[in-house]
Every structure is written in structure tokens, then in C-alpha cells.
């Protein structure tokens, strides 16, 4: 691709810059299967459920989506709910506690190919932002020693505080482009989740690049990606 056609790169974090998608998957698996087991539900939560109902969405939206798929109704609860509370917010908070424990115990290293591209874009003066549904985005970037590359971070925390709709709505990506001072037509979206490429397509950005970390090229293309790569180093 010709980077002269674009002025900004808007990166999802988990699964694009860092392999924390794997940590998130493990945390969701642990939380939902503990919950289902305690309720005596026979059908376990699987990786297919993650990609279909959870991947890329704000945390509480992911909880709602999966519970609806199983016909399970819980009270909405409040963001202050304890992780032990059987509510949408409580389950979301339980998942976050599991995620933080795994991240603290094991740390995180960025994808080498992603580091190569980010450094190349920094050298050529391309503006960069992180657009992540995760409320832990800044902490993950700091742990991966990548925080200084991204002057703009639109995470689930900022989106919630400012009332921005989460992915698959394009609002968080549009907000990041606006903060960078770049028209959407001159911005590239990088996403590994179906809800993320849907958001990029809905925002009518200059280019939507799907990063295939397991979802599959066909699924990414059919949901809005213009191009699919296996590793970001291909674009450096």
C-alpha cells in the first residue's frame, strides 16, 4: 500500500498491537464457564461464542450478547457491582478482575510485526491512535512499552465517560480521527474483530485493514475489511 494516500492509522489494541486478545479470551472463558457451571448449565462457553458474541465489543455489551444467545436473563446491575454479583455489570467486572490477574501474572509483549509497522509510521510522520473497547488500554500499552507511540487513546473508559457508542458503531474511530485532526477519508483502520471491521466500514474510512488472528479472511472481508493481512509487518 502507498502510505502517501493516508495521514493517520487508527489501531485496535487487543489482537492488533498486543496479543492481549488471548488474555481476554482466557478471562472470558474462565468467567463465563464458572458462571454456567454454578448455574448447572450443560452447554459450556466456547471460543466460537467469543468470536460470535463478545470479540471487540465493550465489556457489558459482550456479557449481554452472550447471555441473550443462551436465553439467560440477569438484572443490568451497576458498574459498581462486586464481581460476585449475578448481574450484567457484575459478570463484566468479574471478567475484568480475571483479566487483570492474568495480565499481572504473565505480562504482555507486543507483536513484533506490529512494532515494526508502528515504528515505520512514526518515522514517516503518520499520526496514530489506539481505539479499543477495553478499559485497560493504557495499562496494556504501558506493560507492552508502547504507550509513547500513541498520543490519542480512545478506550472503553473514555467512550463510557463521553457517551460514545461502542463498536460496531463507528463513533470511537471517528472521535480518534477528529482528535488527530485527520479527515476519515485519510485514515486507516486496523482491526482483528468482526465488530471492529464493521465499525470501520460504517465510518466510511479511507481503508479498513483486517488482521487475521483467527477470525478468518472471508469473515473479515464480508464484514467490512478492504484488505486482510496475517501480520502488520506486511504493510511496513
GROMACS .gro file of C-alpha atoms in nm:
model
  236
    1UNK     CA    1   0.000   0.000   0.000
    2UNK     CA    2   0.103   0.362  -0.053
    3UNK     CA    3   0.111   0.540   0.281
    4UNK     CA    4   0.122   0.874   0.098
    5UNK     CA    5  -0.252   0.828   0.048
    6UNK     CA    6  -0.318   0.839   0.423
    7UNK     CA    7  -0.236   1.065   0.717
    8UNK     CA    8  -0.346   0.859   1.017
    9UNK     CA    9  -0.353   0.500   1.141
   10UNK     CA   10  -0.622   0.402   1.392
   11UNK     CA   11  -0.533   0.076   1.565
   12UNK     CA   12  -0.743  -0.155   1.772
   13UNK     CA   13  -0.525  -0.281   2.057
   14UNK     CA   14  -0.606  -0.636   2.160
   15UNK     CA   15  -0.512  -0.873   1.879
   16UNK     CA   16  -0.365  -0.596   1.663
   17UNK     CA   17  -0.082  -0.436   1.864
   18UNK     CA   18  -0.064  -0.685   2.152
   19UNK     CA   19  -0.172  -1.049   2.191
   20UNK     CA   20  -0.391  -0.949   2.485
   21UNK     CA   21  -0.687  -1.080   2.285
   22UNK     CA   22  -0.564  -1.419   2.403
   23UNK     CA   23  -0.567  -1.296   2.763
   24UNK     CA   24  -0.916  -1.155   2.714
   25UNK     CA   25  -1.030  -1.485   2.563
   26UNK     CA   26  -0.898  -1.676   2.863
   27UNK     CA   27  -1.060  -1.433   3.106
   28UNK     CA   28  -1.398  -1.452   2.928
   29UNK     CA   29  -1.372  -1.832   2.917
   30UNK     CA   30  -1.291  -1.854   3.287
   31UNK     CA   31  -1.569  -1.614   3.389
   32UNK     CA   32  -1.850  -1.749   3.170
   33UNK     CA   33  -1.774  -2.118   3.230
   34UNK     CA   34  -1.756  -2.063   3.608
   35UNK     CA   35  -2.091  -1.881   3.584
   36UNK     CA   36  -2.254  -2.150   3.369
   37UNK     CA   37  -2.118  -2.429   3.588
   38UNK     CA   38  -2.257  -2.264   3.902
   39UNK     CA   39  -2.599  -2.242   3.735
   40UNK     CA   40  -2.590  -2.604   3.626
   41UNK     CA   41  -2.596  -2.513   3.256
   42UNK     CA   42  -2.485  -2.809   3.047
   43UNK     CA   43  -2.353  -2.631   2.739
   44UNK     CA   44  -2.014  -2.468   2.803
   45UNK     CA   45  -1.894  -2.133   2.667
   46UNK     CA   46  -1.653  -2.183   2.373
   47UNK     CA   47  -1.411  -1.988   2.153
   48UNK     CA   48  -1.686  -1.979   1.890
   49UNK     CA   49  -1.904  -1.791   2.139
   50UNK     CA   50  -1.622  -1.543   2.191
   51UNK     CA   51  -1.588  -1.460   1.821
   52UNK     CA   52  -1.964  -1.452   1.765
   53UNK     CA   53  -2.088  -1.258   2.067
   54UNK     CA   54  -1.802  -1.096   2.258
   55UNK     CA   55  -1.498  -1.013   2.045
   56UNK     CA   56  -1.436  -0.639   2.004
   57UNK     CA   57  -1.743  -0.523   2.195
   58UNK     CA   58  -1.749  -0.314   2.513
   59UNK     CA   59  -1.739  -0.547   2.811
   60UNK     CA   60  -2.100  -0.520   2.929
   61UNK     CA   61  -2.226  -0.544   2.568
   62UNK     CA   62  -2.034  -0.870   2.536
   63UNK     CA   63  -2.197  -1.004   2.852
   64UNK     CA   64  -2.545  -0.906   2.728
   65UNK     CA   65  -2.486  -1.055   2.385
   66UNK     CA   66  -2.368  -1.393   2.513
   67UNK     CA   67  -2.639  -1.421   2.780
   68UNK     CA   68  -2.904  -1.343   2.518
   69UNK     CA   69  -2.765  -1.620   2.296
   70UNK     CA   70  -2.834  -1.867   2.579
   71UNK     CA   71  -3.170  -1.718   2.678
   72UNK     CA   72  -3.035  -1.617   3.020
   73UNK     CA   73  -3.182  -1.304   3.178
   74UNK     CA   74  -3.000  -1.116   3.452
   75UNK     CA   75  -3.055  -0.771   3.601
   76UNK     CA   76  -2.847  -0.495   3.444
   77UNK     CA   77  -2.687  -0.403   3.774
   78UNK     CA   78  -2.449  -0.111   3.822
   79UNK     CA   79  -2.083  -0.058   3.726
   80UNK     CA   80  -2.007  -0.055   4.099
   81UNK     CA   81  -2.135  -0.414   4.139
   82UNK     CA   82  -1.894  -0.656   4.305
   83UNK     CA   83  -1.754  -0.929   4.078
   84UNK     CA   84  -1.957  -1.184   4.272
   85UNK     CA   85  -2.287  -1.014   4.182
   86UNK     CA   86  -2.505  -1.202   3.931
   87UNK     CA   87  -2.582  -0.907   3.707
   88UNK     CA   88  -2.459  -0.793   3.367
   89UNK     CA   89  -2.227  -0.543   3.535
   90UNK     CA   90  -2.117  -0.793   3.798
   91UNK     CA   91  -2.018  -1.053   3.538
   92UNK     CA   92  -1.837  -0.787   3.336
   93UNK     CA   93  -1.648  -0.680   3.646
   94UNK     CA   94  -1.564  -1.043   3.726
   95UNK     CA   95  -1.418  -1.084   3.378
   96UNK     CA   96  -1.210  -0.767   3.424
   97UNK     CA   97  -1.074  -0.892   3.755
   98UNK     CA   98  -0.973  -1.220   3.589
   99UNK     CA   99  -0.808  -1.027   3.304
  100UNK     CA  100  -0.608  -0.802   3.538
  101UNK     CA  101  -0.488  -1.104   3.737
  102UNK     CA  102  -0.366  -1.285   3.425
  103UNK     CA  103  -0.200  -0.968   3.287
  104UNK     CA  104  -0.022  -0.901   3.616
  105UNK     CA  105   0.097  -1.260   3.648
  106UNK     CA  106   0.215  -1.304   3.289
  107UNK     CA  107   0.270  -0.955   3.138
  108UNK     CA  108   0.240  -0.890   2.765
  109UNK     CA  109   0.474  -0.848   2.469
  110UNK     CA  110   0.360  -0.665   2.153
  111UNK     CA  111   0.353  -0.845   1.819
  112UNK     CA  112   0.698  -0.790   1.659
  113UNK     CA  113   0.542  -0.715   1.320
  114UNK     CA  114   0.313  -0.455   1.474
  115UNK     CA  115   0.609  -0.285   1.641
  116UNK     CA  116   0.786  -0.275   1.304
  117UNK     CA  117   0.490  -0.102   1.137
  118UNK     CA  118   0.432   0.143   1.423
  119UNK     CA  119   0.798   0.249   1.421
  120UNK     CA  120   0.791   0.288   1.042
  121UNK     CA  121   0.479   0.505   1.059
  122UNK     CA  122   0.626   0.716   1.337
  123UNK     CA  123   0.937   0.772   1.124
  124UNK     CA  124   0.732   0.895   0.828
  125UNK     CA  125   0.514   1.121   1.043
  126UNK     CA  126   0.185   0.932   1.022
  127UNK     CA  127  -0.044   1.021   1.312
  128UNK     CA  128  -0.150   0.726   1.526
  129UNK     CA  129  -0.423   0.645   1.777
  130UNK     CA  130  -0.547   0.345   1.971
  131UNK     CA  131  -0.921   0.275   1.954
  132UNK     CA  132  -1.010  -0.007   2.192
  133UNK     CA  133  -1.322  -0.131   2.364
  134UNK     CA  134  -1.102  -0.232   2.657
  135UNK     CA  135  -1.097  -0.006   2.961
  136UNK     CA  136  -0.745  -0.134   3.028
  137UNK     CA  137  -0.591   0.002   2.707
  138UNK     CA  138  -0.345   0.244   2.866
  139UNK     CA  139  -0.228  -0.014   3.120
  140UNK     CA  140  -0.177  -0.275   2.848
  141UNK     CA  141   0.019  -0.029   2.630
  142UNK     CA  142   0.237   0.066   2.927
  143UNK     CA  143   0.303  -0.300   3.005
  144UNK     CA  144   0.400  -0.356   2.641
  145UNK     CA  145   0.623  -0.043   2.640
  146UNK     CA  146   0.417   0.106   2.352
  147UNK     CA  147   0.239   0.392   2.526
  148UNK     CA  148   0.458   0.672   2.389
  149UNK     CA  149   0.368   0.597   2.027
  150UNK     CA  150   0.002   0.688   2.070
  151UNK     CA  151  -0.085   1.044   2.173
  152UNK     CA  152  -0.456   0.966   2.135
  153UNK     CA  153  -0.623   0.672   2.310
  154UNK     CA  154  -0.997   0.620   2.286
  155UNK     CA  155  -1.065   0.326   2.517
  156UNK     CA  156  -1.382   0.187   2.667
  157UNK     CA  157  -1.319   0.415   2.964
  158UNK     CA  158  -1.320   0.736   2.757
  159UNK     CA  159  -1.609   0.614   2.543
  160UNK     CA  160  -1.819   0.547   2.852
  161UNK     CA  161  -1.737   0.881   3.011
  162UNK     CA  162  -1.823   1.073   2.692
  163UNK     CA  163  -2.122   0.871   2.581
  164UNK     CA  164  -1.966   0.733   2.262
  165UNK     CA  165  -2.131   0.422   2.119
  166UNK     CA  166  -1.900   0.120   2.112
  167UNK     CA  167  -1.812  -0.096   1.816
  168UNK     CA  168  -1.969  -0.196   1.576
  169UNK     CA  169  -2.075   0.171   1.573
  170UNK     CA  170  -1.802   0.389   1.418
  171UNK     CA  171  -1.815   0.660   1.685
  172UNK     CA  172  -1.491   0.580   1.869
  173UNK     CA  173  -1.289   0.562   1.546
  174UNK     CA  174  -1.442   0.887   1.422
  175UNK     CA  175  -1.359   1.052   1.753
  176UNK     CA  176  -0.995   0.939   1.732
  177UNK     CA  177  -0.960   1.074   1.377
  178UNK     CA  178  -1.110   1.405   1.488
  179UNK     CA  179  -0.867   1.427   1.782
  180UNK     CA  180  -0.579   1.369   1.541
  181UNK     CA  181  -0.717   1.636   1.308
  182UNK     CA  182  -0.740   1.397   1.013
  183UNK     CA  183  -1.044   1.353   0.781
  184UNK     CA  184  -1.183   1.000   0.795
  185UNK     CA  185  -1.106   0.956   0.424
  186UNK     CA  186  -0.735   0.995   0.505
  187UNK     CA  187  -0.739   0.748   0.797
  188UNK     CA  188  -0.673   0.372   0.801
  189UNK     CA  189  -0.849   0.143   1.048
  190UNK     CA  190  -0.672  -0.174   1.174
  191UNK     CA  191  -0.897  -0.439   1.331
  192UNK     CA  192  -0.898  -0.810   1.408
  193UNK     CA  193  -1.260  -0.834   1.528
  194UNK     CA  194  -1.576  -0.856   1.321
  195UNK     CA  195  -1.738  -0.576   1.521
  196UNK     CA  196  -1.427  -0.366   1.457
  197UNK     CA  197  -1.420  -0.402   1.078
  198UNK     CA  198  -1.795  -0.338   1.082
  199UNK     CA  199  -1.723  -0.012   1.265
  200UNK     CA  200  -1.455   0.083   1.014
  201UNK     CA  201  -1.688   0.018   0.722
  202UNK     CA  202  -1.973   0.208   0.887
  203UNK     CA  203  -1.746   0.508   0.937
  204UNK     CA  204  -1.650   0.517   0.568
  205UNK     CA  205  -1.279   0.545   0.642
  206UNK     CA  206  -1.016   0.559   0.370
  207UNK     CA  207  -0.916   0.196   0.425
  208UNK     CA  208  -1.018  -0.083   0.664
  209UNK     CA  209  -0.749  -0.347   0.719
  210UNK     CA  210  -0.846  -0.673   0.881
  211UNK     CA  211  -0.577  -0.851   1.080
  212UNK     CA  212  -0.649  -1.223   1.079
  213UNK     CA  213  -0.568  -1.361   1.423
  214UNK     CA  214  -0.819  -1.643   1.396
  215UNK     CA  215  -1.149  -1.498   1.275
  216UNK     CA  216  -1.071  -1.584   0.913
  217UNK     CA  217  -1.013  -1.379   0.598
  218UNK     CA  218  -1.355  -1.443   0.449
  219UNK     CA  219  -1.536  -1.334   0.763
  220UNK     CA  220  -1.330  -1.015   0.791
  221UNK     CA  221  -1.389  -0.926   0.426
  222UNK     CA  222  -1.762  -0.998   0.440
  223UNK     CA  223  -1.797  -0.776   0.747
  224UNK     CA  224  -1.620  -0.474   0.605
  225UNK     CA  225  -1.245  -0.519   0.568
  226UNK     CA  226  -1.098  -0.393   0.241
  227UNK     CA  227  -0.771  -0.584   0.286
  228UNK     CA  228  -0.672  -0.870   0.518
  229UNK     CA  229  -0.318  -0.943   0.641
  230UNK     CA  230  -0.177  -1.201   0.878
  231UNK     CA  231   0.088  -0.968   1.020
  232UNK     CA  232   0.127  -0.589   1.017
  233UNK     CA  233   0.489  -0.616   0.908
  234UNK     CA  234   0.349  -0.681   0.558
  235UNK     CA  235   0.247  -0.313   0.547
  236UNK     CA  236   0.564  -0.152   0.684
   0.00000   0.00000   0.00000
